Amino acid sequence: MKRGRSKCQSFTPSEGRNKRHWSVTPAYVQRPTEETWGSLPHHVVLHIFQYLSLVDRARASSVCRRWNHVFHIPDLWRRFEFELNQPATSYLRSTHPDLIQQIIKRHAQHLQYVSFKVDSCTESAEAACNILSQLVNCTIKTLGLISTARPSFMDMSQSHFVSALTVLFVNSKSLSSIKIDDTPVDDPSLKVLVANNSDTLKLLKMSSCPHVSPAAQCILCVADQCHGLRELALNYHLLSDKLLLALSSEKHVHLEHLRIDVVSENPGQAQFHTIKKSSWDALIRHSPQVNIVMYFFLYEEEFEPFFREETPVTHLYFGRAVSKDMLGRIGLNCPRLVELVVCANGLEPLDEELIRIAECCKSLTAIGLGECEVTCSGFMEFVKMCGGRLSQLSIMEEVLISDNTYIEQIHSEVSKHLGRIWFPDMMPTW
């Protein structure tokens, strides 16, 4: 009888040419297959791609068909930043035109979080608007127009900018966050924004937008109809009692951040109005946790209308010199103050003003003083009154004036009251 090979066993010759030895391997044991980068599962490759820059991701997509397929998965194109720079005037890398066209053609409908970073050239701003005008089949949720240098959007044609922005406002219908500082956005385009995105808008930053007029009251329309708005940034000339009352209505959610830029380019030419205390009080009753941030770029004679009454500001930044009188009013009328930064002051010590701020501003946790003067003893008294609640204390050594207390003693004494090691900041010597 002819004996056949068993079905449950396979025979392979051992190494060695003349050996009669045979090794037995069960048939049900699967031989290991060779793993390659191209055989990685889609979700693993996708996870890796999310950590790569766009350039590295594009290079990796040429490895194999599987990786190229992952490269075009919509999840990778939810968030994108267009960098538009002119080689002659900027050292920053620019998004390649071919890639821009590929994104518009294949991934426009996937884009949700989009930003444009442009340099100081008008051509870059115009290129950004050209891309915006082509995003017609998209559901963008956040939009940021960022000028990395001088605001080039202000130099381009206003009609071109407004037209491109309006296309996006009309087609998205789900915008929740918009940053359009330093742009020629105007009142009609704000109306289009509200008409199409009032239910979803939560953040609007539009500081330094000179074509938006307080008389047209379009910003009031934003507050009246966008009840989900949680963060708003604008120039002081757009702030009004009506706007604060609209943000305090029962229909409106609690406001979280209100940023106000108070700017004057030419001394004496800008007239600043006063906001009523009752309007501020209404806002705080409605949104007790709101952060009110004010950036001042004024000349000393222009501070007259501010802080004559109690103002619920939480963060104050002075980019130019501020008078002693102004700092004294802050100590009296800003009880919610959390952070104070003073770029410069005159040649008179600020001891009394700082001590008053320490007494009245019980929430103060951060302070920075630039070109000011404070006696060492006055500074020590301020720190002693504030104690360990000062999480940030930035004072240039040149600010401190020796009197009964010497600068050499400041380090140890301040460190003791703060509960941590502290040194004054040193002026760079380059």
Short mmCIF file of C-alpha atoms in Angstrom, two decimals:
data_model
loop_
_atom_site.label_atom_id
_atom_site.label_comp_id
_atom_site.label_asym_id
_atom_site.label_seq_id
_atom_site.Cartn_x
_atom_site.Cartn_y
_atom_site.Cartn_z
CA MET A 1 0.00 0.00 0.00
CA LYS A 2 1.25 3.41 -0.96
CA ARG A 3 1.60 5.63 2.02
CA GLY A 4 0.60 9.29 1.44
CA ARG A 5 1.79 12.38 3.26
CA SER A 6 -0.21 13.28 6.32
CA LYS A 7 -2.59 16.19 5.89
CA CYS A 8 -1.80 17.59 9.30
CA GLN A 9 1.94 17.81 8.85
CA SER A 10 4.31 19.48 6.37
CA PHE A 11 7.92 18.53 5.87
CA THR A 12 10.75 20.91 5.08
CA PRO A 13 14.36 19.88 4.77
CA SER A 14 16.70 21.14 7.44
CA GLU A 15 19.71 23.24 6.65
CA GLY A 16 22.57 21.20 5.30
CA ARG A 17 22.87 19.58 1.99
CA ASN A 18 23.51 15.94 2.91
CA LYS A 19 21.46 15.79 6.08
CA ARG A 20 18.65 13.28 6.14
CA HIS A 21 17.03 15.08 9.00
CA TRP A 22 13.55 16.48 8.44
CA SER A 23 11.83 19.09 10.59
CA VAL A 24 8.13 18.76 11.21
CA THR A 25 5.90 21.88 11.27
CA PRO A 26 2.19 21.60 12.01
CA ALA A 27 0.12 22.89 9.10
CA TYR A 28 -2.20 24.91 11.33
CA VAL A 29 0.65 27.19 12.50
CA GLN A 30 0.63 30.37 10.35
CA ARG A 31 4.01 31.48 9.16
CA PRO A 32 4.89 35.07 10.23
CA THR A 33 4.48 37.67 7.50
CA GLU A 34 6.92 40.50 7.03
CA GLU A 35 5.55 43.81 8.40
CA THR A 36 6.24 46.95 6.35
CA TRP A 37 5.50 50.65 6.86
CA GLY A 38 3.05 50.45 4.02
CA SER A 39 0.98 47.81 5.79
CA LEU A 40 0.27 49.93 8.87
CA PRO A 41 -3.46 50.38 9.53
CA HIS A 42 -5.07 53.61 8.36
CA HIS A 43 -5.85 54.86 11.86
CA VAL A 44 -2.21 54.45 12.94
CA VAL A 45 -0.89 56.36 9.92
CA LEU A 46 -3.53 59.03 10.47
CA HIS A 47 -2.43 59.44 14.08
CA ILE A 48 1.21 59.82 12.99
CA PHE A 49 0.32 62.33 10.27
CA GLN A 50 -1.43 64.56 12.79
CA TYR A 51 1.93 65.25 14.43
CA LEU A 52 3.72 66.11 11.18
CA SER A 53 4.07 69.50 9.58
CA LEU A 54 2.36 69.98 6.25
CA VAL A 55 5.64 69.69 4.34
CA ASP A 56 6.62 66.44 6.08
CA ARG A 57 3.10 65.09 5.63
CA ALA A 58 3.25 65.80 1.90
CA ARG A 59 6.61 64.04 1.62
CA ALA A 60 5.33 61.04 3.57
CA SER A 61 2.34 60.78 1.25
CA SER A 62 4.67 59.78 -1.60
CA VAL A 63 5.85 56.63 0.22
CA CYS A 64 2.99 54.44 -1.01
CA ARG A 65 -0.62 54.47 -2.14
CA ARG A 66 -1.93 53.74 1.34
CA TRP A 67 -0.12 56.75 2.84
CA ASN A 68 -1.23 58.94 -0.05
CA HIS A 69 -4.81 57.91 0.63
CA VAL A 70 -4.43 58.80 4.32
CA PHE A 71 -2.95 62.17 3.30
CA HIS A 72 -6.33 63.10 1.79
CA ILE A 73 -8.52 61.90 4.67
CA PRO A 74 -10.85 64.80 5.65
CA ASP A 75 -9.82 64.70 9.32
CA LEU A 76 -6.37 65.98 8.38
CA TRP A 77 -7.84 69.02 6.64
CA ARG A 78 -10.19 70.32 9.33
CA ARG A 79 -7.55 72.82 10.48
CA PHE A 80 -5.27 74.72 8.11
CA GLU A 81 -3.14 77.86 8.24
CA PHE A 82 -2.36 79.62 4.98
CA GLU A 83 0.98 81.43 5.13
CA LEU A 84 1.21 84.11 2.46
CA ASN A 85 4.50 85.98 2.21
CA GLN A 86 6.45 87.67 -0.54
CA PRO A 87 10.01 86.28 -0.88
CA ALA A 88 11.43 89.73 -1.59
CA THR A 89 10.23 91.19 1.71
CA SER A 90 9.83 88.25 4.11
CA TYR A 91 11.99 85.39 5.33
CA LEU A 92 8.94 83.37 6.38
CA ARG A 93 7.97 80.29 4.39
CA SER A 94 4.90 80.62 2.23
CA THR A 95 2.28 77.98 1.38
CA HIS A 96 3.02 76.73 -2.13
CA PRO A 97 0.51 77.92 -4.78
CA ASP A 98 0.03 74.36 -6.10
CA LEU A 99 -0.89 73.16 -2.64
CA ILE A 100 -3.34 76.05 -2.24
CA GLN A 101 -5.10 75.06 -5.45
CA GLN A 102 -5.19 71.40 -4.38
CA ILE A 103 -6.77 72.39 -1.06
CA ILE A 104 -9.40 74.53 -2.76
CA LYS A 105 -10.18 71.78 -5.27
CA ARG A 106 -10.18 68.73 -3.02
CA HIS A 107 -10.53 69.87 0.61
CA ALA A 108 -12.47 73.14 0.72
CA GLN A 109 -15.54 71.32 2.01
CA HIS A 110 -13.47 69.78 4.83
CA LEU A 111 -11.98 73.03 6.18
CA GLN A 112 -13.36 74.12 9.55
CA TYR A 113 -10.59 76.01 11.39
CA VAL A 114 -8.83 78.38 9.00
CA SER A 115 -6.34 81.19 9.51
CA PHE A 116 -4.35 83.40 7.17
CA LYS A 117 -0.96 84.76 8.18
CA VAL A 118 0.21 87.52 5.85
CA ASP A 119 3.26 89.76 5.81
CA SER A 120 3.31 93.52 5.25
CA CYS A 121 2.84 93.33 1.45
CA THR A 122 -0.50 94.22 -0.09
CA GLU A 123 -0.07 91.34 -2.55
CA SER A 124 -0.19 88.85 0.34
CA ALA A 125 -3.42 90.33 1.68
CA GLU A 126 -4.96 90.23 -1.79
CA ALA A 127 -3.90 86.60 -2.19
CA ALA A 128 -5.67 85.77 1.11
CA CYS A 129 -8.86 87.42 -0.14
CA ASN A 130 -8.63 85.52 -3.43
CA ILE A 131 -8.59 82.26 -1.47
CA LEU A 132 -11.47 83.40 0.76
CA SER A 133 -13.64 84.18 -2.25
CA GLN A 134 -13.21 80.60 -3.50
CA LEU A 135 -14.34 78.93 -0.26
CA VAL A 136 -17.95 78.61 -1.35
CA ASN A 137 -18.57 74.96 -0.43
CA CYS A 138 -17.33 75.01 3.13
CA THR A 139 -18.51 74.91 6.73
CA ILE A 140 -15.83 77.02 8.38
CA LYS A 141 -16.22 77.44 12.13
CA THR A 142 -13.25 79.68 12.98
CA LEU A 143 -11.55 82.32 10.85
CA GLY A 144 -8.45 84.32 11.70
CA LEU A 145 -6.86 87.06 9.58
CA ILE A 146 -3.43 87.71 11.08
CA SER A 147 -0.90 90.32 10.00
CA THR A 148 2.59 89.29 11.08
CA ALA A 149 3.94 92.81 10.52
CA ARG A 150 2.28 96.06 9.41
CA PRO A 151 -1.46 95.38 8.82
CA SER A 152 -1.46 94.86 5.05
CA PHE A 153 -5.22 94.24 4.85
CA MET A 154 -5.71 97.97 5.45
CA ASP A 155 -3.72 98.81 2.30
CA MET A 156 -5.77 96.75 -0.12
CA SER A 157 -9.02 97.63 -1.85
CA GLN A 158 -11.84 97.74 0.69
CA SER A 159 -14.38 96.51 -1.85
CA HIS A 160 -12.19 93.48 -2.65
CA PHE A 161 -11.81 92.63 1.03
CA VAL A 162 -15.49 93.08 1.88
CA SER A 163 -16.57 91.06 -1.15
CA ALA A 164 -14.35 88.09 -0.21
CA LEU A 165 -15.39 88.21 3.45
CA THR A 166 -19.07 88.39 2.53
CA VAL A 167 -18.75 85.25 0.38
CA LEU A 168 -17.46 83.38 3.43
CA PHE A 169 -20.11 84.82 5.77
CA VAL A 170 -22.91 83.80 3.41
CA ASN A 171 -21.67 80.28 2.64
CA SER A 172 -20.41 79.09 6.02
CA LYS A 173 -23.48 79.68 8.22
CA SER A 174 -21.70 78.05 11.17
CA LEU A 175 -19.01 80.56 12.15
CA SER A 176 -18.31 80.52 15.87
CA SER A 177 -15.02 82.42 16.11
CA ILE A 178 -13.82 85.35 13.97
CA LYS A 179 -10.63 87.38 14.36
CA ILE A 180 -10.55 90.30 11.91
CA ASP A 181 -8.46 92.90 13.74
CA ASP A 182 -6.79 95.59 11.61
CA THR A 183 -8.98 94.99 8.57
CA PRO A 184 -11.31 97.19 6.45
CA VAL A 185 -14.44 95.30 7.50
CA ASP A 186 -17.45 97.62 7.36
CA ASP A 187 -21.01 97.90 8.67
CA PRO A 188 -22.80 96.10 5.78
CA SER A 189 -20.50 93.08 6.05
CA LEU A 190 -21.20 92.87 9.80
CA LYS A 191 -24.91 92.78 9.00
CA VAL A 192 -24.29 89.86 6.61
CA LEU A 193 -22.33 88.10 9.37
CA VAL A 194 -25.21 88.46 11.82
CA ALA A 195 -27.85 87.47 9.27
CA ASN A 196 -26.13 84.17 8.51
CA ASN A 197 -24.29 83.20 11.72
CA SER A 198 -26.18 84.73 14.66
CA ASP A 199 -26.97 81.32 16.19
CA THR A 200 -23.36 80.09 16.21
CA LEU A 201 -21.15 83.16 16.78
CA LYS A 202 -19.31 82.98 20.13
CA LEU A 203 -16.17 85.07 19.63
CA LEU A 204 -15.63 88.27 17.64
CA LYS A 205 -12.34 90.19 17.65
CA MET A 206 -12.43 93.35 15.57
CA SER A 207 -10.08 95.88 17.12
CA SER A 208 -8.75 98.65 14.86
CA CYS A 209 -11.49 98.43 12.25
CA PRO A 210 -11.97 102.10 11.29
CA HIS A 211 -14.73 101.47 8.72
CA VAL A 212 -17.13 100.23 11.40
CA SER A 213 -19.06 103.26 12.61
CA PRO A 214 -20.69 103.65 16.03
CA ALA A 215 -23.41 105.74 14.38
CA ALA A 216 -24.52 102.81 12.19
CA GLN A 217 -24.98 100.69 15.34
CA CYS A 218 -24.05 97.46 13.54
CA ILE A 219 -21.98 96.40 16.53
CA LEU A 220 -25.14 96.85 18.61
CA CYS A 221 -26.89 94.55 16.15
CA VAL A 222 -24.24 91.91 16.88
CA ALA A 223 -24.93 92.12 20.62
CA ASP A 224 -28.71 92.16 20.12
CA GLN A 225 -28.92 89.10 17.87
CA CYS A 226 -25.86 86.95 18.67
CA HIS A 227 -27.04 85.73 22.07
CA GLY A 228 -24.28 83.13 22.30
CA LEU A 229 -21.45 85.67 22.08
CA ARG A 230 -18.98 85.01 24.89
CA GLU A 231 -15.95 87.09 23.87
CA LEU A 232 -15.81 90.49 22.19
CA ALA A 233 -12.84 92.70 21.32
CA LEU A 234 -13.30 96.17 19.88
CA ASN A 235 -12.09 99.77 20.01
CA TYR A 236 -13.36 102.13 22.66
CA HIS A 237 -15.16 104.36 20.17
CA LEU A 238 -17.56 101.44 19.46
CA LEU A 239 -18.30 100.90 23.15
CA SER A 240 -21.52 102.45 24.40
CA ASP A 241 -24.05 102.21 27.20
CA LYS A 242 -26.52 100.59 24.78
CA LEU A 243 -23.97 97.94 23.85
CA LEU A 244 -23.29 97.01 27.49
CA LEU A 245 -27.02 96.83 28.20
CA ALA A 246 -27.54 94.60 25.14
CA LEU A 247 -24.81 92.26 26.39
CA SER A 248 -26.59 92.21 29.76
CA SER A 249 -30.00 91.15 28.48
CA GLU A 250 -31.68 88.01 29.80
CA LYS A 251 -31.46 86.34 26.38
CA HIS A 252 -27.69 86.75 26.24
CA VAL A 253 -25.30 84.16 27.67
CA HIS A 254 -22.79 85.22 30.29
CA LEU A 255 -20.01 87.24 28.71
CA GLU A 256 -16.55 85.84 29.52
CA HIS A 257 -14.13 88.36 27.98
CA LEU A 258 -14.52 91.97 26.89
CA ARG A 259 -11.37 93.52 25.43
CA ILE A 260 -11.29 97.27 24.77
CA ASP A 261 -8.49 99.09 22.93
CA VAL A 262 -8.27 102.79 23.80
CA VAL A 263 -6.00 104.27 21.15
CA SER A 264 -5.03 107.79 20.09
CA GLU A 265 -2.67 108.38 17.19
CA ASN A 266 -2.48 112.19 17.45
CA PRO A 267 -2.66 114.02 20.81
CA GLY A 268 -5.71 116.17 21.33
CA GLN A 269 -7.58 115.03 18.22
CA ALA A 270 -9.57 112.15 19.70
CA GLN A 271 -12.57 112.82 21.95
CA PHE A 272 -13.39 110.03 24.38
CA HIS A 273 -16.88 109.62 25.81
CA THR A 274 -17.80 108.36 29.27
CA ILE A 275 -19.58 105.09 30.03
CA LYS A 276 -22.16 105.31 32.82
CA LYS A 277 -21.56 103.41 36.03
CA SER A 278 -25.10 101.96 35.79
CA SER A 279 -24.21 100.33 32.45
CA TRP A 280 -21.10 98.71 33.91
CA ASP A 281 -23.13 97.56 36.93
CA ALA A 282 -25.72 95.93 34.67
CA LEU A 283 -23.01 93.97 32.88
CA ILE A 284 -21.47 92.74 36.13
CA ARG A 285 -24.86 91.68 37.53
CA HIS A 286 -25.46 89.64 34.39
CA SER A 287 -21.90 88.30 33.95
CA PRO A 288 -20.18 88.45 37.37
CA GLN A 289 -17.11 86.50 36.19
CA VAL A 290 -16.41 88.56 33.07
CA ASN A 291 -12.83 89.68 32.41
CA ILE A 292 -12.74 93.29 31.21
CA VAL A 293 -9.38 94.04 29.62
CA MET A 294 -8.38 97.56 28.61
CA TYR A 295 -5.30 98.51 26.55
CA PHE A 296 -4.45 102.21 26.72
CA PHE A 297 -2.30 103.96 24.12
CA LEU A 298 -3.08 107.57 25.02
CA TYR A 299 -1.22 110.76 25.82
CA GLU A 300 -1.37 112.03 29.41
CA GLU A 301 -3.85 114.82 28.70
CA GLU A 302 -6.34 112.34 27.17
CA PHE A 303 -6.97 110.27 30.33
CA GLU A 304 -9.44 112.77 31.78
CA PRO A 305 -12.73 110.86 31.07
CA PHE A 306 -11.53 107.52 32.49
CA PHE A 307 -12.02 106.00 35.95
CA ARG A 308 -13.86 108.99 37.41
CA GLU A 309 -16.39 106.49 38.74
CA GLU A 310 -16.12 102.86 39.76
CA THR A 311 -15.20 100.74 36.72
CA PRO A 312 -15.17 96.90 36.83
CA VAL A 313 -11.99 96.53 34.76
CA THR A 314 -9.87 93.45 35.60
CA HIS A 315 -6.77 93.89 33.43
CA LEU A 316 -5.11 97.23 32.63
CA TYR A 317 -2.19 97.79 30.26
CA PHE A 318 -0.69 101.22 29.62
CA GLY A 319 1.50 101.32 26.52
CA ARG A 320 2.49 104.97 26.99
CA ALA A 321 3.25 107.22 29.95
CA VAL A 322 0.42 107.54 32.47
CA SER A 323 0.07 110.27 35.08
CA LYS A 324 0.13 109.88 38.88
CA ASP A 325 -3.41 111.22 39.00
CA MET A 326 -4.62 108.46 36.69
CA LEU A 327 -2.95 105.74 38.79
CA GLY A 328 -4.50 107.28 41.90
CA ARG A 329 -7.98 107.02 40.35
CA ILE A 330 -7.31 103.38 39.50
CA GLY A 331 -6.62 102.68 43.18
CA LEU A 332 -9.91 104.31 44.14
CA ASN A 333 -12.26 103.08 41.41
CA CYS A 334 -11.04 99.69 40.13
CA PRO A 335 -11.83 97.17 42.91
CA ARG A 336 -11.90 94.18 40.51
CA LEU A 337 -8.37 94.83 39.17
CA VAL A 338 -6.36 91.62 38.73
CA GLU A 339 -3.40 92.71 36.59
CA LEU A 340 -1.71 96.08 36.05
CA VAL A 341 1.13 96.90 33.64
CA VAL A 342 2.55 100.43 33.44
CA CYS A 343 5.01 101.04 30.64
CA ALA A 344 6.16 104.48 31.81
CA ASN A 345 5.51 107.32 34.23
CA GLY A 346 7.10 110.65 35.09
CA LEU A 347 9.97 111.32 37.48
CA GLU A 348 7.86 111.39 40.66
CA PRO A 349 7.79 108.30 42.90
CA LEU A 350 4.57 106.26 42.77
CA ASP A 351 4.64 105.14 46.41
CA GLU A 352 1.24 106.54 47.42
CA GLU A 353 -0.48 105.30 44.28
CA LEU A 354 0.87 101.75 44.66
CA ILE A 355 -0.09 101.58 48.33
CA ARG A 356 -3.60 102.78 47.49
CA ILE A 357 -3.88 100.10 44.80
CA ALA A 358 -2.74 97.45 47.29
CA GLU A 359 -5.38 98.64 49.79
CA CYS A 360 -8.35 98.81 47.43
CA CYS A 361 -7.63 96.21 44.74
CA LYS A 362 -7.90 93.04 46.81
CA SER A 363 -7.87 90.80 43.71
CA LEU A 364 -4.57 92.14 42.33
CA THR A 365 -2.26 89.21 41.52
CA ALA A 366 0.10 90.62 38.86
CA ILE A 367 1.90 93.93 38.34
CA GLY A 368 4.63 95.16 36.02
CA LEU A 369 6.40 98.53 36.11
CA GLY A 370 8.65 99.83 33.33
CA GLU A 371 10.12 103.33 33.22
CA CYS A 372 8.75 104.48 36.58
CA GLU A 373 10.17 105.45 39.97
CA VAL A 374 9.35 103.85 43.33
CA THR A 375 11.28 104.18 46.57
CA CYS A 376 12.56 100.94 48.05
CA SER A 377 10.60 101.49 51.26
CA GLY A 378 7.41 102.27 49.33
CA PHE A 379 7.86 99.19 47.20
CA MET A 380 8.44 97.07 50.29
CA GLU A 381 5.23 98.38 51.86
CA PHE A 382 3.29 97.56 48.67
CA VAL A 383 4.60 94.00 48.59
CA LYS A 384 3.94 93.54 52.31
CA MET A 385 0.30 94.60 51.85
CA CYS A 386 -0.25 92.34 48.84
CA GLY A 387 1.62 89.37 50.27
CA GLY A 388 1.70 85.99 48.56
CA ARG A 389 -1.24 86.75 46.25
CA LEU A 390 1.21 88.44 43.84
CA SER A 391 1.85 85.56 41.47
CA GLN A 392 3.67 87.86 39.00
CA LEU A 393 5.86 90.78 40.08
CA SER A 394 7.98 92.31 37.35
CA ILE A 395 9.94 95.44 38.33
CA MET A 396 13.04 96.76 36.61
CA GLU A 397 15.91 97.32 39.03
CA GLU A 398 16.28 100.85 37.64
CA VAL A 399 12.75 101.66 38.91
CA LEU A 400 13.77 101.30 42.58
CA ILE A 401 15.19 104.35 44.37
CA SER A 402 17.30 103.84 47.48
CA ASP A 403 16.05 105.58 50.64
CA ASN A 404 15.92 104.12 54.15
CA THR A 405 15.80 100.68 52.56
CA TYR A 406 18.66 99.78 50.24
CA ILE A 407 18.33 97.89 46.98
CA GLU A 408 20.58 95.15 48.39
CA GLN A 409 17.92 94.37 51.02
CA ILE A 410 15.04 94.20 48.54
CA HIS A 411 15.72 90.67 47.30
CA SER A 412 15.51 88.89 50.66
CA GLU A 413 12.66 91.00 52.07
CA VAL A 414 10.43 90.68 49.02
CA SER A 415 11.15 86.95 48.77
CA LYS A 416 10.05 86.55 52.39
CA HIS A 417 6.69 88.26 51.82
CA LEU A 418 6.03 86.49 48.52
CA GLY A 419 6.94 83.07 49.85
CA ARG A 420 9.31 82.41 46.95
CA ILE A 421 12.67 83.61 45.63
CA TRP A 422 12.37 86.93 43.83
CA PHE A 423 14.83 89.24 42.03
CA PRO A 424 14.18 92.53 40.23
CA ASP A 425 14.47 92.40 36.47
CA MET A 426 17.75 93.55 34.92
CA MET A 427 18.10 95.83 31.93
CA PRO A 428 19.90 94.03 29.04
CA THR A 429 23.38 95.44 28.39
CA TRP A 430 23.78 94.71 24.67
#
